[in-house]
């Protein structure tokens, strides 16, 4: 048991596009973001308390009933918007106001406060260290901070692996993570040969990344 929670938890996710004002095709990026958020709202509707939506042009958010699909949702957004860089704040806590299931705005409570704190931490950390140490952070309401520290350490290691990937590696690894079938099917979808997929998975440290991904997914899946 990773989390000991004595309240009704929700999981708020706040996403942010890095350096959005400097992106030349900003309108196209925002359109792609809106499209993938609609996909997520439809595909993960059973897990969603309040639908994902763009809130500030370069920022978006949504509210989940449980943690089962957090990693899949983040991975899909990253894959669809690549090579645009993103950061994600995940907040676990209560929601103290009425929730609008169709719009992830207007609601309030520790869940959103924690997600906002996570995003701000990532931004400040990037300024201090002049680099992106991690692009995902978890903040949990409550006194037991050990699970949070454990997961954030994994997020940091995952970010280091992602930073080393080429565009081709990202494309193949994202496909493997999303579909979870086999190398042959990934090769068919991407119109490449299976040995190419195999080589990329090894050089990109896919199996280490997959294990970290699954560990976090299992831990967050206990929430809700």
PDB file of C-alpha atoms in Angstrom:
ATOM      1  CA  UNK A   1       0.000   0.000   0.000  1.00  0.00           C
ATOM      2  CA  UNK A   2       1.681   3.205  -1.170  1.00  0.00           C
ATOM      3  CA  UNK A   3      -0.843   5.781   0.000  1.00  0.00           C
ATOM      4  CA  UNK A   4      -2.691   6.031   3.304  1.00  0.00           C
ATOM      5  CA  UNK A   5      -5.565   8.412   2.555  1.00  0.00           C
ATOM      6  CA  UNK A   6      -8.377   9.166   4.984  1.00  0.00           C
ATOM      7  CA  UNK A   7     -10.415  11.417   2.687  1.00  0.00           C
ATOM      8  CA  UNK A   8     -12.224  11.119  -0.647  1.00  0.00           C
ATOM      9  CA  UNK A   9      -9.371  11.719  -3.092  1.00  0.00           C
ATOM     10  CA  UNK A  10      -9.525  13.213  -6.537  1.00  0.00           C
ATOM     11  CA  UNK A  11      -6.595  13.552  -8.894  1.00  0.00           C
ATOM     12  CA  UNK A  12      -6.167  16.902 -10.593  1.00  0.00           C
ATOM     13  CA  UNK A  13      -3.807  17.179 -13.544  1.00  0.00           C
ATOM     14  CA  UNK A  14      -2.531  20.546 -14.729  1.00  0.00           C
ATOM     15  CA  UNK A  15      -0.434  20.558 -17.891  1.00  0.00           C
ATOM     16  CA  UNK A  16       1.662  23.357 -19.294  1.00  0.00           C
ATOM     17  CA  UNK A  17       3.412  23.862 -22.644  1.00  0.00           C
ATOM     18  CA  UNK A  18       7.035  24.866 -22.134  1.00  0.00           C
ATOM     19  CA  UNK A  19       8.113  28.046 -23.901  1.00  0.00           C
ATOM     20  CA  UNK A  20       4.766  28.346 -25.638  1.00  0.00           C
ATOM     21  CA  UNK A  21       5.198  32.013 -26.571  1.00  0.00           C
ATOM     22  CA  UNK A  22       8.307  31.154 -28.603  1.00  0.00           C
ATOM     23  CA  UNK A  23       6.596  28.407 -30.617  1.00  0.00           C
ATOM     24  CA  UNK A  24       6.172  29.547 -34.221  1.00  0.00           C
ATOM     25  CA  UNK A  25       3.168  27.346 -35.023  1.00  0.00           C
ATOM     26  CA  UNK A  26       1.457  28.064 -31.708  1.00  0.00           C
ATOM     27  CA  UNK A  27      -2.062  27.989 -33.157  1.00  0.00           C
ATOM     28  CA  UNK A  28      -1.458  24.551 -34.703  1.00  0.00           C
ATOM     29  CA  UNK A  29      -0.064  23.250 -31.402  1.00  0.00           C
ATOM     30  CA  UNK A  30      -3.136  24.494 -29.535  1.00  0.00           C
ATOM     31  CA  UNK A  31      -5.405  22.826 -32.096  1.00  0.00           C
ATOM     32  CA  UNK A  32      -3.508  19.537 -31.694  1.00  0.00           C
ATOM     33  CA  UNK A  33      -3.766  19.865 -27.920  1.00  0.00           C
ATOM     34  CA  UNK A  34      -7.520  20.418 -28.099  1.00  0.00           C
ATOM     35  CA  UNK A  35      -7.829  17.358 -30.337  1.00  0.00           C
ATOM     36  CA  UNK A  36      -5.898  15.031 -28.012  1.00  0.00           C
ATOM     37  CA  UNK A  37      -7.783  16.287 -24.958  1.00  0.00           C
ATOM     38  CA  UNK A  38     -11.046  15.417 -26.706  1.00  0.00           C
ATOM     39  CA  UNK A  39      -9.640  11.953 -27.438  1.00  0.00           C
ATOM     40  CA  UNK A  40      -8.759  11.500 -23.784  1.00  0.00           C
ATOM     41  CA  UNK A  41     -12.153  12.716 -22.603  1.00  0.00           C
ATOM     42  CA  UNK A  42     -13.832  10.118 -24.785  1.00  0.00           C
ATOM     43  CA  UNK A  43     -11.427   7.222 -24.219  1.00  0.00           C
ATOM     44  CA  UNK A  44     -11.084   7.591 -20.438  1.00  0.00           C
ATOM     45  CA  UNK A  45     -14.590   8.848 -19.681  1.00  0.00           C
ATOM     46  CA  UNK A  46     -15.133   6.261 -16.910  1.00  0.00           C
ATOM     47  CA  UNK A  47     -12.137   7.653 -14.968  1.00  0.00           C
ATOM     48  CA  UNK A  48     -12.857  11.349 -15.492  1.00  0.00           C
ATOM     49  CA  UNK A  49     -14.665  13.486 -12.919  1.00  0.00           C
ATOM     50  CA  UNK A  50     -14.307  16.681 -14.943  1.00  0.00           C
ATOM     51  CA  UNK A  51     -13.333  16.751 -18.613  1.00  0.00           C
ATOM     52  CA  UNK A  52      -9.909  17.966 -19.712  1.00  0.00           C
ATOM     53  CA  UNK A  53      -9.871  21.375 -21.326  1.00  0.00           C
ATOM     54  CA  UNK A  54      -7.523  24.190 -22.312  1.00  0.00           C
ATOM     55  CA  UNK A  55      -7.678  26.918 -19.690  1.00  0.00           C
ATOM     56  CA  UNK A  56      -5.070  29.604 -20.450  1.00  0.00           C
ATOM     57  CA  UNK A  57      -3.999  29.074 -24.043  1.00  0.00           C
ATOM     58  CA  UNK A  58      -0.819  27.192 -23.118  1.00  0.00           C
ATOM     59  CA  UNK A  59      -2.230  25.443 -20.044  1.00  0.00           C
ATOM     60  CA  UNK A  60      -4.828  22.696 -19.616  1.00  0.00           C
ATOM     61  CA  UNK A  61      -6.349  20.687 -16.804  1.00  0.00           C
ATOM     62  CA  UNK A  62      -8.705  17.878 -15.900  1.00  0.00           C
ATOM     63  CA  UNK A  63      -9.958  16.014 -12.855  1.00  0.00           C
ATOM     64  CA  UNK A  64      -9.903  12.237 -12.362  1.00  0.00           C
ATOM     65  CA  UNK A  65     -11.878   9.977 -10.060  1.00  0.00           C
ATOM     66  CA  UNK A  66      -8.934   7.617  -9.624  1.00  0.00           C
ATOM     67  CA  UNK A  67      -5.295   7.168 -10.564  1.00  0.00           C
ATOM     68  CA  UNK A  68      -5.681   4.202 -12.902  1.00  0.00           C
ATOM     69  CA  UNK A  69      -5.108   6.117 -16.147  1.00  0.00           C
ATOM     70  CA  UNK A  70      -2.867   9.002 -15.086  1.00  0.00           C
ATOM     71  CA  UNK A  71       0.283   7.718 -16.773  1.00  0.00           C
ATOM     72  CA  UNK A  72      -1.509   6.639 -19.943  1.00  0.00           C
ATOM     73  CA  UNK A  73      -3.140  10.071 -20.245  1.00  0.00           C
ATOM     74  CA  UNK A  74       0.136  11.931 -19.778  1.00  0.00           C
ATOM     75  CA  UNK A  75       1.966   9.642 -22.185  1.00  0.00           C
ATOM     76  CA  UNK A  76      -0.684  10.093 -24.880  1.00  0.00           C
ATOM     77  CA  UNK A  77      -0.557  13.881 -24.607  1.00  0.00           C
ATOM     78  CA  UNK A  78       3.250  13.835 -24.790  1.00  0.00           C
ATOM     79  CA  UNK A  79       3.187  11.559 -27.826  1.00  0.00           C
ATOM     80  CA  UNK A  80       0.584  13.536 -29.759  1.00  0.00           C
ATOM     81  CA  UNK A  81       2.279  16.901 -29.180  1.00  0.00           C
ATOM     82  CA  UNK A  82       5.870  15.770 -29.762  1.00  0.00           C
ATOM     83  CA  UNK A  83       8.295  17.528 -30.246  1.00  0.00           C
ATOM     84  CA  UNK A  84       6.606  20.204 -28.113  1.00  0.00           C
ATOM     85  CA  UNK A  85       7.825  19.937 -24.507  1.00  0.00           C
ATOM     86  CA  UNK A  86       5.345  19.787 -21.632  1.00  0.00           C
ATOM     87  CA  UNK A  87       5.279  19.744 -17.861  1.00  0.00           C
ATOM     88  CA  UNK A  88       2.608  18.118 -15.697  1.00  0.00           C
ATOM     89  CA  UNK A  89       1.527  18.734 -12.118  1.00  0.00           C
ATOM     90  CA  UNK A  90      -0.440  15.909 -10.476  1.00  0.00           C
ATOM     91  CA  UNK A  91      -2.367  16.817  -7.330  1.00  0.00           C
ATOM     92  CA  UNK A  92      -4.051  14.302  -5.040  1.00  0.00           C
ATOM     93  CA  UNK A  93      -6.544  15.700  -2.560  1.00  0.00           C
ATOM     94  CA  UNK A  94     -10.119  16.618  -1.787  1.00  0.00           C
ATOM     95  CA  UNK A  95     -12.307  18.831  -3.943  1.00  0.00           C
ATOM     96  CA  UNK A  96     -14.351  21.070  -1.684  1.00  0.00           C
ATOM     97  CA  UNK A  97     -16.667  22.663  -4.236  1.00  0.00           C
ATOM     98  CA  UNK A  98     -19.209  21.382  -6.727  1.00  0.00           C
ATOM     99  CA  UNK A  99     -17.658  19.607  -9.709  1.00  0.00           C
ATOM    100  CA  UNK A 100     -18.805  20.359 -13.244  1.00  0.00           C
ATOM    101  CA  UNK A 101     -18.289  17.086 -15.161  1.00  0.00           C
ATOM    102  CA  UNK A 102     -18.149  18.932 -18.499  1.00  0.00           C
ATOM    103  CA  UNK A 103     -15.626  21.648 -17.634  1.00  0.00           C
ATOM    104  CA  UNK A 104     -12.542  21.378 -15.433  1.00  0.00           C
ATOM    105  CA  UNK A 105     -12.816  24.949 -14.171  1.00  0.00           C
ATOM    106  CA  UNK A 106     -14.611  26.527 -11.240  1.00  0.00           C
ATOM    107  CA  UNK A 107     -13.960  23.685  -8.812  1.00  0.00           C
ATOM    108  CA  UNK A 108     -11.529  24.170  -5.934  1.00  0.00           C
ATOM    109  CA  UNK A 109      -9.858  22.300  -3.126  1.00  0.00           C
ATOM    110  CA  UNK A 110      -6.549  20.722  -2.077  1.00  0.00           C
ATOM    111  CA  UNK A 111      -6.448  18.498  -5.161  1.00  0.00           C
ATOM    112  CA  UNK A 112      -6.124  21.494  -7.475  1.00  0.00           C
ATOM    113  CA  UNK A 113      -3.913  23.373  -5.022  1.00  0.00           C
ATOM    114  CA  UNK A 114      -1.463  20.468  -4.995  1.00  0.00           C
ATOM    115  CA  UNK A 115      -1.430  20.217  -8.805  1.00  0.00           C
ATOM    116  CA  UNK A 116      -0.727  23.943  -9.042  1.00  0.00           C
ATOM    117  CA  UNK A 117       2.052  23.659  -6.451  1.00  0.00           C
ATOM    118  CA  UNK A 118       3.602  20.818  -8.477  1.00  0.00           C
ATOM    119  CA  UNK A 119       3.602  22.873 -11.699  1.00  0.00           C
ATOM    120  CA  UNK A 120       5.136  25.880  -9.948  1.00  0.00           C
ATOM    121  CA  UNK A 121       7.807  23.674  -8.378  1.00  0.00           C
ATOM    122  CA  UNK A 122       8.822  22.364 -11.806  1.00  0.00           C
ATOM    123  CA  UNK A 123       9.025  25.889 -13.234  1.00  0.00           C
ATOM    124  CA  UNK A 124      11.154  27.168 -10.368  1.00  0.00           C
ATOM    125  CA  UNK A 125      13.392  24.109 -10.487  1.00  0.00           C
ATOM    126  CA  UNK A 126      14.047  24.697 -14.181  1.00  0.00           C
ATOM    127  CA  UNK A 127      14.990  28.329 -13.492  1.00  0.00           C
ATOM    128  CA  UNK A 128      17.350  27.405 -10.673  1.00  0.00           C
ATOM    129  CA  UNK A 129      19.155  24.597 -12.455  1.00  0.00           C
ATOM    130  CA  UNK A 130      18.837  25.986 -15.992  1.00  0.00           C
ATOM    131  CA  UNK A 131      17.621  22.596 -17.142  1.00  0.00           C
ATOM    132  CA  UNK A 132      14.572  20.382 -17.000  1.00  0.00           C
ATOM    133  CA  UNK A 133      15.378  17.938 -14.209  1.00  0.00           C
ATOM    134  CA  UNK A 134      11.868  16.511 -14.322  1.00  0.00           C
ATOM    135  CA  UNK A 135       8.747  17.253 -16.328  1.00  0.00           C
ATOM    136  CA  UNK A 136       6.183  15.527 -14.082  1.00  0.00           C
ATOM    137  CA  UNK A 137       5.652  16.054 -10.365  1.00  0.00           C
ATOM    138  CA  UNK A 138       3.231  14.632  -7.815  1.00  0.00           C
ATOM    139  CA  UNK A 139       1.934  16.469  -4.730  1.00  0.00           C
ATOM    140  CA  UNK A 140      -0.327  14.670  -2.238  1.00  0.00           C
ATOM    141  CA  UNK A 141      -2.519  16.139   0.481  1.00  0.00           C
ATOM    142  CA  UNK A 142      -1.609  14.630   3.850  1.00  0.00           C
ATOM    143  CA  UNK A 143       1.286  14.072   6.198  1.00  0.00           C
ATOM    144  CA  UNK A 144       2.777  10.901   4.693  1.00  0.00           C
ATOM    145  CA  UNK A 145       5.195  12.242   2.079  1.00  0.00           C
ATOM    146  CA  UNK A 146       7.283   9.110   1.501  1.00  0.00           C
ATOM    147  CA  UNK A 147       5.206   7.762  -1.441  1.00  0.00           C
ATOM    148  CA  UNK A 148       5.293  11.196  -3.050  1.00  0.00           C
ATOM    149  CA  UNK A 149       9.084  11.399  -2.741  1.00  0.00           C
ATOM    150  CA  UNK A 150       9.471   7.879  -4.109  1.00  0.00           C
ATOM    151  CA  UNK A 151       7.343   8.584  -7.181  1.00  0.00           C
ATOM    152  CA  UNK A 152       8.940  11.965  -7.871  1.00  0.00           C
ATOM    153  CA  UNK A 153      12.361  10.327  -7.825  1.00  0.00           C
ATOM    154  CA  UNK A 154      11.150   7.908 -10.492  1.00  0.00           C
ATOM    155  CA  UNK A 155       9.742  10.807 -12.522  1.00  0.00           C
ATOM    156  CA  UNK A 156      13.188  12.429 -12.454  1.00  0.00           C
ATOM    157  CA  UNK A 157      14.848   9.268 -13.762  1.00  0.00           C
ATOM    158  CA  UNK A 158      12.201   8.885 -16.460  1.00  0.00           C
ATOM    159  CA  UNK A 159      12.791  12.481 -17.576  1.00  0.00           C
ATOM    160  CA  UNK A 160      16.516  11.786 -17.897  1.00  0.00           C
ATOM    161  CA  UNK A 161      15.810   8.815 -20.148  1.00  0.00           C
ATOM    162  CA  UNK A 162      13.337  10.789 -22.276  1.00  0.00           C
ATOM    163  CA  UNK A 163      15.840  13.604 -22.727  1.00  0.00           C
ATOM    164  CA  UNK A 164      18.240  11.191 -24.440  1.00  0.00           C
ATOM    165  CA  UNK A 165      15.742   9.972 -27.053  1.00  0.00           C
ATOM    166  CA  UNK A 166      15.878  10.976 -30.697  1.00  0.00           C
ATOM    167  CA  UNK A 167      12.669  11.824 -32.537  1.00  0.00           C
ATOM    168  CA  UNK A 168      12.533   8.303 -33.999  1.00  0.00           C
ATOM    169  CA  UNK A 169      13.100   6.730 -30.577  1.00  0.00           C
ATOM    170  CA  UNK A 170      10.320   8.828 -29.057  1.00  0.00           C
ATOM    171  CA  UNK A 171       7.917   7.835 -31.823  1.00  0.00           C
ATOM    172  CA  UNK A 172       8.558   4.112 -31.457  1.00  0.00           C
ATOM    173  CA  UNK A 173       8.643   4.087 -27.659  1.00  0.00           C
ATOM    174  CA  UNK A 174       5.448   6.137 -27.392  1.00  0.00           C
ATOM    175  CA  UNK A 175       3.707   3.683 -29.724  1.00  0.00           C
ATOM    176  CA  UNK A 176       4.856   0.715 -27.620  1.00  0.00           C
ATOM    177  CA  UNK A 177       3.674   2.387 -24.420  1.00  0.00           C
ATOM    178  CA  UNK A 178       0.286   3.303 -25.845  1.00  0.00           C
ATOM    179  CA  UNK A 179      -0.600  -0.008 -27.479  1.00  0.00           C
ATOM    180  CA  UNK A 180       1.298  -2.547 -25.364  1.00  0.00           C
ATOM    181  CA  UNK A 181       1.034  -5.296 -27.965  1.00  0.00           C
ATOM    182  CA  UNK A 182       4.319  -6.309 -29.652  1.00  0.00           C
ATOM    183  CA  UNK A 183       7.170  -5.072 -31.811  1.00  0.00           C
ATOM    184  CA  UNK A 184       5.675  -6.471 -35.012  1.00  0.00           C
ATOM    185  CA  UNK A 185       2.455  -4.481 -34.577  1.00  0.00           C
ATOM    186  CA  UNK A 186       4.402  -1.302 -33.786  1.00  0.00           C
ATOM    187  CA  UNK A 187       6.471  -1.853 -36.948  1.00  0.00           C
ATOM    188  CA  UNK A 188       3.277  -2.203 -39.010  1.00  0.00           C
ATOM    189  CA  UNK A 189       1.719   0.946 -37.565  1.00  0.00           C
ATOM    190  CA  UNK A 190       4.867   2.980 -38.212  1.00  0.00           C
ATOM    191  CA  UNK A 191       5.660   1.349 -41.570  1.00  0.00           C
ATOM    192  CA  UNK A 192       9.109   0.202 -40.507  1.00  0.00           C
ATOM    193  CA  UNK A 193      10.798  -3.165 -39.982  1.00  0.00           C
ATOM    194  CA  UNK A 194      10.593  -5.118 -36.710  1.00  0.00           C
ATOM    195  CA  UNK A 195      14.410  -5.273 -36.245  1.00  0.00           C
ATOM    196  CA  UNK A 196      14.423  -1.464 -36.345  1.00  0.00           C
ATOM    197  CA  UNK A 197      11.894  -1.396 -33.514  1.00  0.00           C
ATOM    198  CA  UNK A 198      13.950  -3.907 -31.523  1.00  0.00           C
ATOM    199  CA  UNK A 199      17.160  -1.896 -31.935  1.00  0.00           C
ATOM    200  CA  UNK A 200      15.461   1.357 -30.907  1.00  0.00           C
ATOM    201  CA  UNK A 201      13.966  -0.213 -27.782  1.00  0.00           C
ATOM    202  CA  UNK A 202      17.394  -1.392 -26.650  1.00  0.00           C
ATOM    203  CA  UNK A 203      19.307   1.811 -27.432  1.00  0.00           C
ATOM    204  CA  UNK A 204      16.547   3.948 -25.930  1.00  0.00           C
ATOM    205  CA  UNK A 205      16.476   1.943 -22.664  1.00  0.00           C
ATOM    206  CA  UNK A 206      12.811   1.234 -23.265  1.00  0.00           C
ATOM    207  CA  UNK A 207      12.567  -1.675 -20.862  1.00  0.00           C
ATOM    208  CA  UNK A 208      13.944   0.350 -17.948  1.00  0.00           C
ATOM    209  CA  UNK A 209      11.550   3.167 -18.820  1.00  0.00           C
ATOM    210  CA  UNK A 210       8.627   0.760 -19.129  1.00  0.00           C
ATOM    211  CA  UNK A 211       9.366  -0.727 -15.688  1.00  0.00           C
ATOM    212  CA  UNK A 212       9.469   2.751 -14.125  1.00  0.00           C
ATOM    213  CA  UNK A 213       6.262   3.710 -15.954  1.00  0.00           C
ATOM    214  CA  UNK A 214       4.472   0.580 -14.730  1.00  0.00           C
ATOM    215  CA  UNK A 215       5.691   1.059 -11.150  1.00  0.00           C
ATOM    216  CA  UNK A 216       4.251   4.576 -10.990  1.00  0.00           C
ATOM    217  CA  UNK A 217       1.063   3.457 -12.728  1.00  0.00           C
ATOM    218  CA  UNK A 218       0.553   0.703 -10.149  1.00  0.00           C
ATOM    219  CA  UNK A 219       1.127   3.095  -7.246  1.00  0.00           C
ATOM    220  CA  UNK A 220      -1.227   5.770  -8.581  1.00  0.00           C
ATOM    221  CA  UNK A 221      -3.763   3.078  -9.484  1.00  0.00           C
ATOM    222  CA  UNK A 222      -4.344   2.503  -5.763  1.00  0.00           C
ATOM    223  CA  UNK A 223      -5.818   5.989  -5.407  1.00  0.00           C
ATOM    224  CA  UNK A 224      -9.558   6.446  -5.710  1.00  0.00           C
TER     225      UNK A 224
END
